[in-house]
Amino acid sequence: MNFTKRTKTCGELNITGKGEYITLNGWVTKIRDLGGLLFIDLRDRYGLTQLKINPENKSIYETAMTLGNEYVISASGTVIERESKNMNIPTGEIEIDVDKLEILNKSDVPPFNIEEEVKASEELRLQYRYMDLRRKTMLKNIILRNEVYHIVHNYFKDLEFVEVETPVLMKSTPEGARDFLVPSRIHKGKFYALPQSPQTYKQILMIAGLDRYVQICKCFRDEDLRADRQPEFTQIDVEMSFIKQDDVFDISEGLFKRIWKEIKNIDIITPFRKLTYDDAILLYGTDKPDLRIEKISEIHLITEIVKDSEFKVFQDAVKKNGIIAAIKLDRIIDNKNKKIEITRKITDNLTEYVKQLGFGGIGYMKIGVNGEVSSPIAKYLSQENITELLGEFNAEEGDTIFILSGEYMKVQTALGNLRNKIAADFNLINESRYEFLWITDFPLFKYNEETGGFEGEHHVFTIPRNEHLKYLDSSNRNEIESIRAICYDLVLNGNEIGSGSIRIHIPEIQNKVFKIIGLTDEEAKSKFGFLLNAFKYGAPPHGGVAFGFDRIVAVLCGVKSIREVIAFPKTVSASSLMDDSPDIVEEKQLKELGIKLEKK
RNA sequence: GGAGCCGUAGUUCAGUUUGGUUAGAACGCCUGACUGUCACUCAGGAGGUCGCGAGUUCGAGUCUCGUCGGUUCCGCCA
């Protein structure tokens, strides 16, 4: 098709171009018909420019009158200064006095308006994603994503990392998430799996001597979705040889420093804070604490203080080897500077919340003037205990202490959830901060009560801490559970954005780990034989990390869901509303693959 | 697999608590008027499988059950 090609974009013209004859191509965003004089906002990726159509030019005017929103047009004319300027937009001092107008394509009436603040439901936005992506907000997210992409590539290139593409069709492995499977036509009855991550390949690249590997790659996990989890997602995958944990931290921190500097012009402080997994659970009840939370204390164990109370719930907890722990909420004020009273309604609501987490209820203690407390459980406590408790928290008038009791892990995680909930309910998250935090020394194994066996907490190639190597020969559950790994997560604002470990490169240690998780030699050989073989031929000490690219971009864009930074995301039921996938396939295709469907 | 919330005009929502006349509003769309708008304004108009299916009832957008879709969370998952 013949059309007049643009000489400028809709974002670049300003008063300095006055008098220039130009052509714009773009989408009709808004038509303002003043009865005679006609104004058209023309939009492209770069911005918005106002076209002026004068009724004196009859043929152009008539064409313009047939336009609708989202028509694609070519408009030529002279850049002129506006009679009344709009200083809210960059091009607001000028307009185009159009003397040539071509309709390049019509548009149906759009299902929703293309505007910055979208009003359409997410369902509709996903169905018409090409319309949604025309919105400035989405365009900004996608472009910012691309900028981060370049920063990552450049950063690692500067450090002499080698980008290597790894296969998308690979062998299914039993560990970790459920695999997406791809049937093989040539080998009927056999399947490839899509990679959950290129884990084994990147380790083999280390054995191959690549030394420093990076890849921004797609990963696939067939598990249920969340706001921050898609079945296919993007990872910054990194692996290095002859390094220790601190080297991984240095390289990673440098990356984030550069991203934040270039995208946000913010100098983030490195090195990042570090917390062991055990401390994170002890202090925050989660392995991904949000350090932006203000006015809520860390978790304090108060078993020693209240264990002799008359309160039966506490006594039960102590009897069952459990604990009693608490958090303190500072006196808080609303945006009108008025103190927020912790009312019965609020405590009832929190009680309801902890009941869902499997507790009978929550103990609370409101601190009044002169250390007087109002609390349903105060009557079970001696004055000394109360004083001691207030001292433990440095509690002052207006503060509230929330107490839970029971099994250690259950209490800690519940208090961790409670911190998040209270912070969200009362707006206690400081949104202006970026809080990076390394969580280190994760347990190597997790005991599975159902199967009565151990499972890998991270992945099976993670090396134990030196001082715990001896427990690999143990058969004592406590000893095995106490093994900590050289394994780390990077947490940003309460989101897990990265995870990695130093790997096992010595076959003897690897075999012991396999043994503990109940993998026989034969199974290990059939599942990971290629990797174990490779280890026999001089595997260097190595380790790495992988970052969740979508989550990082989501934080940078200030959005809650990674769907906002993915061009074509899936819904929570893992379908694509735009192209209606997954979908049934033809009988012929199944036959070729030797697949028969079970009747429902 | 489980729990919560949502589903009404092209779109966003009100109406559902307490079943009852013709299901409303805004934006968008169509027609007309208007030569400096930029959320243009003004006048008029069209537009509804109340997600779908059963049930209760004289009567269901409204109550009950089921089902489908979206979303948040738990389980699951780095």
XYZ file of C-alpha atoms (C1' of nucleotides) in Angstrom:
678
model
C 0.000 0.000 0.000
C 1.159 3.444 -0.868
C 1.105 6.023 1.912
C 2.898 9.154 2.907
C 5.630 8.106 5.310
C 6.217 10.042 8.480
C 9.063 12.518 8.676
C 8.592 13.055 12.431
C 7.069 11.233 15.369
C 4.233 12.474 17.519
C 6.498 13.154 20.488
C 9.332 15.228 19.102
C 7.848 18.454 17.757
C 7.951 21.679 19.706
C 8.008 25.405 19.139
C 11.505 25.301 17.608
C 10.081 23.367 14.644
C 7.651 26.171 13.859
C 7.108 26.601 10.131
C 8.471 23.193 9.213
C 6.480 21.022 6.818
C 6.171 17.529 8.268
C 4.247 14.253 8.051
C 3.036 12.215 11.010
C 1.739 8.642 11.109
C -0.235 7.411 14.089
C -3.483 6.539 15.786
C -6.444 8.856 16.278
C -6.827 9.267 20.038
C -9.400 11.989 20.418
C -11.423 14.166 18.070
C -12.745 17.497 19.266
C -15.281 18.820 16.772
C -16.049 22.467 17.382
C -18.406 22.710 14.439
C -16.104 23.809 11.715
C -12.752 23.759 13.400
C -11.643 20.217 14.164
C -8.875 19.110 16.527
C -7.440 15.598 16.403
C -5.005 14.168 18.929
C -2.648 11.872 17.044
C -0.749 9.281 19.052
C 2.237 7.022 18.518
C 4.759 5.372 20.823
C 6.592 8.659 21.265
C 3.813 10.995 22.199
C 0.785 12.993 21.204
C 0.472 15.807 18.678
C -2.575 17.921 17.932
C -3.753 18.180 14.346
C -5.818 21.146 13.252
C -8.314 20.615 10.435
C -9.731 23.727 8.867
C -13.197 23.507 7.238
C -12.027 25.684 4.339
C -10.156 22.714 2.914
C -13.278 20.795 2.022
C -11.932 17.401 0.967
C -9.672 17.071 4.015
C -12.454 18.219 6.315
C -14.833 15.629 4.884
C -12.262 12.875 5.286
C -11.566 13.988 8.835
C -15.262 13.862 9.677
C -15.292 10.136 8.905
C -12.486 9.363 11.343
C -13.027 7.404 14.524
C -10.822 6.622 17.493
C -7.912 4.274 16.760
C -8.017 4.909 13.013
C -4.486 4.857 11.642
C -3.768 7.949 9.582
C -1.045 9.879 7.829
C -1.260 13.630 8.244
C 0.965 16.213 6.576
C 1.100 19.917 7.188
C 2.928 22.837 8.654
C 3.976 23.081 12.278
C 2.288 26.199 13.674
C 2.171 27.852 17.044
C -1.112 27.295 18.873
C -3.419 30.172 19.612
C -4.132 28.662 23.009
C -1.361 26.512 24.368
C -1.499 23.401 26.510
C 1.521 23.424 28.773
C 0.628 19.996 30.235
C 2.131 18.103 27.290
C 5.565 18.443 25.622
C 4.060 19.215 22.212
C 1.471 21.560 23.687
C 2.813 24.761 22.164
C 2.388 23.619 18.587
C -0.091 21.920 16.282
C -0.114 20.721 12.700
C -2.076 22.732 10.168
C -3.048 19.729 8.068
C -3.167 20.003 4.296
C -2.978 16.297 3.458
C -4.813 13.498 5.217
C -4.789 9.777 4.436
C -6.654 7.024 6.220
C -4.217 4.093 6.420
C -6.632 1.848 8.273
C -9.991 2.010 9.968
C -10.783 0.708 13.421
C -13.873 -0.780 14.995
C -15.124 1.146 17.990
C -12.556 0.175 20.661
C -13.702 -2.117 23.498
C -12.219 0.374 25.927
C -10.634 3.805 25.751
C -6.896 4.022 25.340
C -6.002 6.179 28.318
C -3.270 6.286 30.907
C -5.507 5.333 33.831
C -7.253 2.260 32.510
C -10.840 1.693 33.546
C -11.317 -1.638 31.797
C -11.158 -4.905 33.720
C -8.002 -6.959 33.501
C -9.977 -9.660 31.721
C -10.835 -7.282 28.892
C -7.316 -5.866 28.818
C -5.868 -9.354 28.375
C -8.376 -10.242 25.698
C -7.466 -7.100 23.726
C -3.848 -6.965 24.812
C -2.806 -5.092 21.647
C -5.138 -2.279 22.697
C -3.961 -2.384 26.286
C -0.327 -2.165 25.193
C -1.139 1.072 23.341
C -1.680 2.682 26.737
C 1.151 4.888 27.867
C 1.457 3.090 31.191
C 1.911 -0.321 29.605
C 4.234 1.028 26.958
C 6.355 2.597 29.687
C 6.556 -0.706 31.568
C 7.544 -2.658 28.465
C 10.159 -0.077 27.499
C 11.580 0.063 31.023
C 11.790 -3.713 30.927
C 13.802 -3.453 27.764
C 16.151 -0.894 29.343
C 16.833 -3.247 32.237
C 17.484 -5.952 29.660
C 20.250 -3.859 28.102
C 21.768 -2.919 31.441
C 21.993 -6.587 32.403
C 23.621 -7.555 29.111
C 26.099 -4.701 29.288
C 26.939 -5.208 32.943
C 27.850 -8.832 32.476
C 29.612 -8.189 29.186
C 31.852 -5.680 30.957
C 32.732 -8.381 33.479
C 33.604 -10.869 30.733
C 30.630 -13.131 31.263
C 29.676 -15.247 28.277
C 26.059 -15.437 27.222
C 25.179 -18.980 26.234
C 21.804 -20.196 25.041
C 20.734 -23.444 26.641
C 18.133 -25.865 25.272
C 14.427 -25.308 25.735
C 13.743 -28.954 25.058
C 15.443 -30.973 27.755
C 15.188 -33.965 30.008
C 12.541 -34.069 32.702
C 13.971 -34.162 36.214
C 12.096 -35.278 39.303
C 13.124 -32.481 41.650
C 11.346 -29.200 42.197
C 8.328 -28.007 40.293
C 6.098 -29.928 37.935
C 7.503 -29.949 34.412
C 5.771 -28.864 31.246
C 6.134 -31.847 28.962
C 6.574 -31.901 25.201
C 5.836 -35.183 23.444
C 8.388 -36.455 20.960
C 7.131 -37.500 17.537
C 10.293 -39.328 16.608
C 10.512 -41.169 19.907
C 6.895 -42.082 20.507
C 6.069 -42.377 24.185
C 9.003 -40.213 25.179
C 8.885 -36.616 26.337
C 11.036 -33.559 26.576
C 10.526 -31.149 29.427
C 10.705 -27.383 29.262
C 13.392 -26.106 31.657
C 12.350 -25.013 35.137
C 15.711 -23.298 34.959
C 18.900 -24.065 33.000
C 20.432 -25.332 36.250
C 22.155 -28.448 34.984
C 23.331 -26.814 31.783
C 24.947 -23.894 33.527
C 26.807 -26.214 35.860
C 28.020 -28.201 32.888
C 29.187 -24.961 31.276
C 31.336 -24.451 34.381
C 32.784 -27.910 33.971
C 33.390 -26.963 30.340
C 35.528 -24.111 31.586
C 33.347 -21.152 30.556
C 34.130 -19.702 33.976
C 31.503 -16.935 33.827
C 28.099 -17.581 32.298
C 24.999 -15.436 32.074
C 21.719 -15.755 30.237
C 18.415 -13.957 30.322
C 16.169 -16.890 29.689
C 12.631 -18.186 29.847
C 11.820 -20.753 32.512
C 8.715 -22.875 32.822
C 6.972 -24.323 35.859
C 3.633 -26.056 35.743
C 2.387 -24.909 39.135
C -0.519 -22.761 40.262
C -0.201 -19.065 39.550
C -0.059 -15.972 41.732
C 0.273 -12.246 41.168
C 4.053 -12.769 41.089
C 4.087 -16.193 39.425
C 3.522 -17.062 35.779
C 3.895 -20.501 34.187
C 6.590 -19.039 31.962
C 8.790 -16.332 33.370
C 12.135 -14.733 32.746
C 15.244 -15.257 34.768
C 18.693 -13.663 34.845
C 20.721 -16.819 35.166
C 24.303 -16.546 36.428
C 27.019 -19.097 37.181
C 30.691 -18.670 38.054
C 33.723 -20.863 38.728
C 36.405 -20.575 41.399
C 34.267 -18.334 43.565
C 32.762 -18.183 47.026
C 29.445 -16.856 48.257
C 30.813 -13.329 48.686
C 31.833 -13.197 45.027
C 28.252 -13.948 44.021
C 27.048 -11.221 46.373
C 29.529 -8.663 44.971
C 28.615 -9.337 41.371
C 24.888 -9.279 42.159
C 25.039 -6.090 44.197
C 26.965 -4.388 41.420
C 24.220 -5.339 39.004
C 21.449 -3.900 41.164
C 23.479 -0.805 41.909
C 23.801 -0.193 38.183
C 20.144 -0.929 37.403
C 18.893 1.395 40.130
C 21.327 4.116 39.160
C 20.446 4.001 35.474
C 16.700 3.494 35.828
C 15.893 5.420 38.988
C 19.015 7.523 39.456
C 19.117 6.135 42.976
C 22.376 5.138 44.673
C 21.452 2.011 46.567
C 23.665 1.118 49.465
C 25.904 -1.912 49.140
C 26.768 -4.359 50.498
C 23.176 -5.377 51.168
C 22.100 -6.395 54.635
C 22.403 -10.091 55.443
C 20.356 -12.310 57.683
C 20.587 -16.034 58.155
C 17.476 -18.042 57.451
C 17.247 -18.975 61.128
C 17.442 -15.344 62.224
C 14.925 -14.281 59.610
C 12.427 -16.784 60.982
C 13.271 -15.800 64.551
C 12.912 -12.051 63.975
C 10.396 -11.782 61.145
C 8.638 -15.146 60.862
C 9.405 -15.354 57.156
C 12.324 -15.969 54.827
C 11.415 -12.857 52.849
C 10.912 -10.065 55.345
C 9.804 -6.662 54.124
C 12.175 -4.262 55.840
C 10.110 -1.278 54.749
C 7.591 -2.007 57.493
C 7.662 0.670 60.165
C 6.113 0.897 63.620
C 5.855 -2.877 64.070
C 8.533 -4.513 66.190
C 10.460 -7.613 65.339
C 9.190 -10.827 66.908
C 10.219 -11.344 70.527
C 10.156 -14.715 72.243
C 8.456 -14.174 75.593
C 8.150 -17.764 76.747
C 10.458 -17.162 79.703
C 8.452 -14.131 80.818
C 4.969 -15.585 80.747
C 5.485 -19.326 81.059
C 4.357 -19.387 84.691
C 1.140 -17.516 84.036
C -2.227 -18.975 84.909
C -3.322 -18.691 81.299
C -4.113 -22.209 80.142
C -3.311 -21.575 76.481
C 0.239 -20.525 77.414
C 0.639 -23.439 79.795
C -0.428 -25.855 77.030
C 2.059 -24.380 74.623
C 4.910 -24.742 77.113
C 3.854 -28.283 78.011
C 4.003 -29.262 74.314
C 7.502 -27.809 73.909
C 6.067 -24.842 72.105
C 6.764 -21.170 72.519
C 5.054 -17.890 73.260
C 6.019 -14.943 71.074
C 4.802 -11.456 70.378
C 5.095 -8.342 68.260
C 4.472 -4.753 69.273
C 2.523 -2.240 67.230
C 3.552 1.329 68.021
C 1.015 4.023 68.624
C -0.093 4.977 65.112
C -1.740 8.066 63.736
C -3.894 8.494 60.659
C -3.299 11.021 57.898
C -5.236 13.625 59.868
C -2.695 13.263 62.649
C -5.280 11.568 64.823
C -4.402 8.563 66.919
C -5.815 5.301 65.610
C -7.538 3.444 68.417
C -7.029 -0.334 68.398
C -10.712 -1.074 68.730
C -12.583 -4.248 69.486
C -13.440 -4.425 65.795
C -9.754 -4.461 64.879
C -8.803 -7.114 67.410
C -11.808 -9.222 66.374
C -10.658 -8.967 62.808
C -7.134 -10.084 63.736
C -8.559 -12.923 65.817
C -10.493 -14.057 62.755
C -7.278 -13.868 60.740
C -5.198 -16.025 63.107
C -8.053 -18.522 63.341
C -7.601 -19.116 59.609
C -3.968 -19.844 60.377
C -4.995 -22.487 62.884
C -4.910 -20.594 66.176
C -7.667 -20.393 68.779
C -7.228 -16.681 69.070
C -4.757 -13.905 69.616
C -3.680 -12.364 72.896
C -3.352 -8.619 72.909
C -2.348 -6.013 75.403
C -3.049 -2.311 75.008
C -0.773 -0.029 76.939
C -2.383 2.964 78.600
C -1.069 5.787 80.781
C 1.554 4.975 83.402
C 2.038 1.484 82.052
C -1.503 0.434 82.806
C -2.583 -2.313 80.459
C -5.940 -3.295 79.110
C -5.964 -6.903 78.033
C -8.162 -9.979 78.329
C -5.143 -11.969 79.489
C -3.722 -9.441 81.972
C -5.623 -11.058 84.807
C -3.593 -14.236 84.358
C -0.296 -12.400 84.630
C 1.482 -11.070 87.676
C 2.364 -7.384 87.816
C 6.051 -8.294 87.581
C 5.470 -10.303 84.439
C 3.561 -7.450 82.889
C 6.288 -4.988 83.783
C 8.894 -7.337 82.393
C 6.895 -7.753 79.201
C 6.554 -3.992 78.727
C 10.279 -3.684 79.367
C 11.063 -6.324 76.753
C 9.305 -4.212 74.119
C 10.052 -0.754 75.532
C 6.302 -0.383 75.339
C 4.804 3.050 75.814
C 1.361 4.529 76.044
C -0.699 3.772 72.926
C 1.321 0.720 71.933
C -0.295 -2.685 71.504
C 1.358 -6.067 71.972
C 0.020 -9.080 70.070
C 0.799 -12.532 71.447
C 0.561 -16.012 69.940
C 1.553 -19.343 71.417
C 2.110 -22.823 70.056
C 4.632 -24.739 68.005
C 7.708 -22.582 67.145
C 7.515 -22.510 63.359
C 3.768 -22.082 63.332
C 3.839 -19.163 65.770
C 6.712 -17.441 63.974
C 5.176 -17.675 60.519
C 1.805 -16.532 61.867
C 3.395 -13.492 63.506
C 5.272 -12.881 60.264
C 2.011 -12.932 58.331
C 0.438 -10.732 60.983
C 3.191 -8.131 60.593
C 2.483 -7.998 56.862
C -1.260 -7.803 57.387
C -1.131 -5.067 60.012
C 1.376 -3.133 57.921
C -0.938 -3.336 54.920
C -4.094 -2.552 56.921
C -2.619 0.541 58.565
C -0.354 1.711 55.754
C 2.864 1.126 57.656
C 4.965 0.287 54.601
C 7.339 3.046 53.566
C 6.855 2.885 49.808
C 9.731 5.234 49.099
C 12.351 2.732 50.203
C 14.077 -0.113 48.412
C 15.135 -2.692 50.983
C 17.494 -5.339 49.662
C 18.351 -8.220 51.934
C 20.315 -11.429 51.531
C 18.904 -14.435 53.374
C 21.660 -17.012 53.870
C 22.262 -20.467 55.314
C 19.017 -22.173 54.400
C 18.411 -25.688 55.670
C 19.676 -28.242 53.162
C 16.891 -30.723 53.834
C 13.253 -30.606 54.781
C 11.583 -33.531 56.518
C 8.369 -34.627 54.852
C 5.941 -35.907 57.515
C 3.772 -37.652 54.926
C 6.450 -39.688 53.210
C 8.690 -39.930 56.268
C 11.689 -38.930 54.161
C 13.852 -35.911 53.446
C 13.575 -33.569 50.520
C 15.971 -31.008 49.177
C 15.023 -27.543 50.398
C 16.834 -25.792 47.568
C 18.015 -28.024 44.767
C 19.994 -31.174 45.139
C 23.322 -29.740 43.979
C 23.611 -27.269 46.854
C 26.679 -27.690 49.027
C 26.351 -27.931 52.827
C 28.305 -25.624 55.084
C 31.704 -27.054 55.920
C 30.997 -27.531 59.612
C 27.846 -29.518 58.794
C 29.419 -31.948 56.328
C 29.776 -34.478 59.128
C 25.995 -34.743 59.518
C 25.668 -36.075 55.969
C 26.566 -39.457 57.453
C 24.018 -39.115 60.258
C 20.713 -40.901 60.451
C 19.447 -38.661 63.220
C 16.575 -36.495 62.039
C 17.529 -33.473 64.143
C 21.116 -33.586 62.949
C 20.114 -33.863 59.310
C 17.603 -31.045 59.708
C 20.257 -28.888 61.298
C 22.445 -28.993 58.194
C 22.697 -25.535 56.693
C 23.615 -24.953 53.074
C 25.679 -22.317 51.322
C 22.558 -21.098 49.736
C 21.023 -17.640 49.547
C 17.975 -15.689 48.479
C 17.878 -12.046 47.571
C 14.816 -10.304 48.980
C 13.636 -6.888 47.841
C 10.765 -5.192 49.669
C 9.418 -8.537 50.830
C 9.645 -10.142 47.385
C 12.005 -12.989 46.704
C 13.793 -11.722 43.605
C 16.715 -14.098 43.447
C 18.089 -17.355 44.674
C 21.290 -19.299 44.371
C 23.915 -21.436 45.982
C 27.422 -22.746 45.880
C 27.189 -26.155 44.215
C 28.584 -29.507 45.138
C 31.472 -30.337 42.829
C 32.714 -33.412 44.662
C 30.961 -36.688 43.742
C 31.260 -38.202 47.251
C 29.309 -35.351 48.813
C 26.758 -35.462 46.028
C 26.182 -39.153 46.590
C 25.582 -38.611 50.296
C 22.993 -35.953 49.534
C 21.250 -38.252 47.077
C 21.233 -40.955 49.702
C 19.560 -38.722 52.288
C 16.769 -37.724 49.921
C 16.253 -41.393 49.160
C 17.591 -41.401 45.625
C 19.195 -44.732 44.819
C 22.381 -44.920 42.780
C 20.396 -46.182 39.850
C 17.826 -43.434 40.058
C 20.522 -40.810 40.404
C 22.274 -42.266 37.376
C 19.155 -42.274 35.253
C 18.074 -38.771 36.265
C 21.356 -36.923 36.567
C 23.851 -39.392 35.132
C 25.067 -36.953 32.518
C 25.836 -34.381 35.179
C 27.439 -36.870 37.563
C 29.564 -38.121 34.701
C 30.647 -34.624 33.905
C 31.663 -34.154 37.540
C 34.127 -37.001 37.133
C 36.191 -35.060 34.621
C 37.415 -32.135 36.655
C 34.594 -29.997 37.913
C 35.777 -26.669 39.295
C 34.305 -25.257 42.485
C 31.387 -23.187 41.250
C 28.169 -21.505 42.193
C 25.687 -18.992 41.008
C 22.410 -17.259 41.325
C 19.269 -16.603 39.330
C 17.127 -13.478 39.523
C 13.446 -13.143 38.740
C 13.516 -10.616 35.937
C 9.761 -10.006 35.916
C 9.664 -9.352 39.641
C 12.565 -6.916 39.480
C 10.902 -4.978 36.671
C 7.593 -5.020 38.566
C 9.256 -3.403 41.574
C 10.933 -0.824 39.327
C 7.586 -0.031 37.728
C 5.878 0.118 41.095
C 3.252 -2.471 40.189
C 1.920 -5.314 42.298
C 1.560 -7.972 39.609
C 4.176 -9.171 37.135
C 1.387 -9.352 34.545
C 1.797 -5.576 34.236
C 5.355 -5.979 32.958
C 4.838 -8.982 30.670
C 3.549 -8.256 27.181
C 1.402 -11.360 26.926
C 0.764 -12.899 30.351
C -1.507 -15.771 31.329
C -4.464 -15.585 33.710
C -4.409 -17.306 37.115
C -5.850 -20.383 35.425
C -2.864 -20.350 33.059
C -4.799 -19.478 29.924
C -4.196 -16.737 27.417
C -7.416 -14.821 26.798
C -6.161 -13.183 23.631
C -5.327 -16.287 21.620
C -7.391 -18.715 23.681
C -4.600 -21.088 24.610
C -4.238 -23.798 25.669
C -6.587 -25.320 23.124
C -7.520 -28.715 21.773
C -5.538 -30.048 18.810
C -6.508 -32.134 15.842
C -6.816 -35.881 16.163
C -4.175 -36.186 13.443
C -1.611 -34.326 15.525
C -2.214 -36.578 18.503
C -1.907 -39.669 16.341
C 1.440 -38.546 15.028
C 2.645 -38.283 18.587
C 1.127 -41.582 19.602
C -1.087 -39.909 22.173
C -4.584 -41.038 23.072
C -6.745 -38.845 25.252
C -8.606 -40.335 28.174
C -12.321 -39.720 28.019
C -13.565 -37.587 30.882
C -7.273 -29.375 45.616
C -9.351 -25.422 49.313
C -11.109 -20.321 50.873
C -12.541 -15.103 49.937
C -14.161 -11.266 46.455
C -16.206 -10.089 41.566
C -19.542 -11.142 36.995
C -25.947 -6.130 35.272
C -25.766 -1.576 28.304
C -19.695 -1.477 24.091
C -17.039 0.029 29.038
C -16.958 1.234 34.444
C -20.475 0.759 38.059
C -25.383 1.476 41.097
C -29.543 -1.639 42.085
C -29.063 -7.714 45.578
C -29.358 -6.215 52.724
C -35.807 -6.591 52.972
C -37.938 -10.911 45.903
C -42.863 -7.028 43.350
C -44.692 -1.262 38.148
C -41.155 0.069 32.452
C -33.434 -2.467 35.478
C -30.609 3.267 36.252
C -25.969 6.627 35.958
C -21.418 8.056 33.779
C -18.107 7.303 29.746
C -18.306 5.491 24.778
C -21.492 5.143 20.208
C -25.216 7.533 16.587
C -27.898 12.272 14.909
C -28.028 17.585 15.121
C -25.918 22.597 16.709
C -21.370 25.133 17.713
C -14.390 28.208 14.398
C -9.475 27.735 19.676
C -10.634 22.933 21.882
C -7.362 19.837 24.773
C -12.278 15.533 30.222
C -14.806 20.862 24.423
C -19.925 22.357 25.246
C -25.239 21.912 24.292
C -29.824 19.150 22.516
C -31.729 14.461 21.194
C -31.337 9.061 20.330
C -30.020 3.932 20.103
C -28.143 0.263 23.186
C -29.700 -5.234 28.363
C -29.381 -13.546 27.435
C -28.634 -9.037 34.797
C -22.110 -14.960 33.011
C -24.598 -19.898 32.213
C -27.945 -23.972 34.139
C -31.300 -25.875 37.541
C -34.393 -25.017 41.904
C -37.710 -22.269 45.548
C -41.871 -18.819 44.585
C -47.978 -16.370 42.110
C -43.437 -13.619 40.842
C -36.012 -13.978 40.820
C -30.913 -9.134 38.644
C -32.220 -9.966 44.067
C -32.989 -16.277 47.648
C -30.753 -21.696 47.175
C -27.659 -25.279 44.619
C -24.488 -26.267 40.649
C -21.320 -24.565 36.808
C -18.034 -21.269 33.883
C -14.756 -17.055 33.767
C -11.648 -13.181 36.278
C -8.868 -12.022 40.697
C -6.496 -12.513 45.745
C -4.728 -15.913 49.265
C -3.582 -21.131 51.343
C -1.733 -25.777 49.536
C 1.818 -26.222 45.521
C 6.069 -23.471 43.589
C 12.456 -20.654 44.262
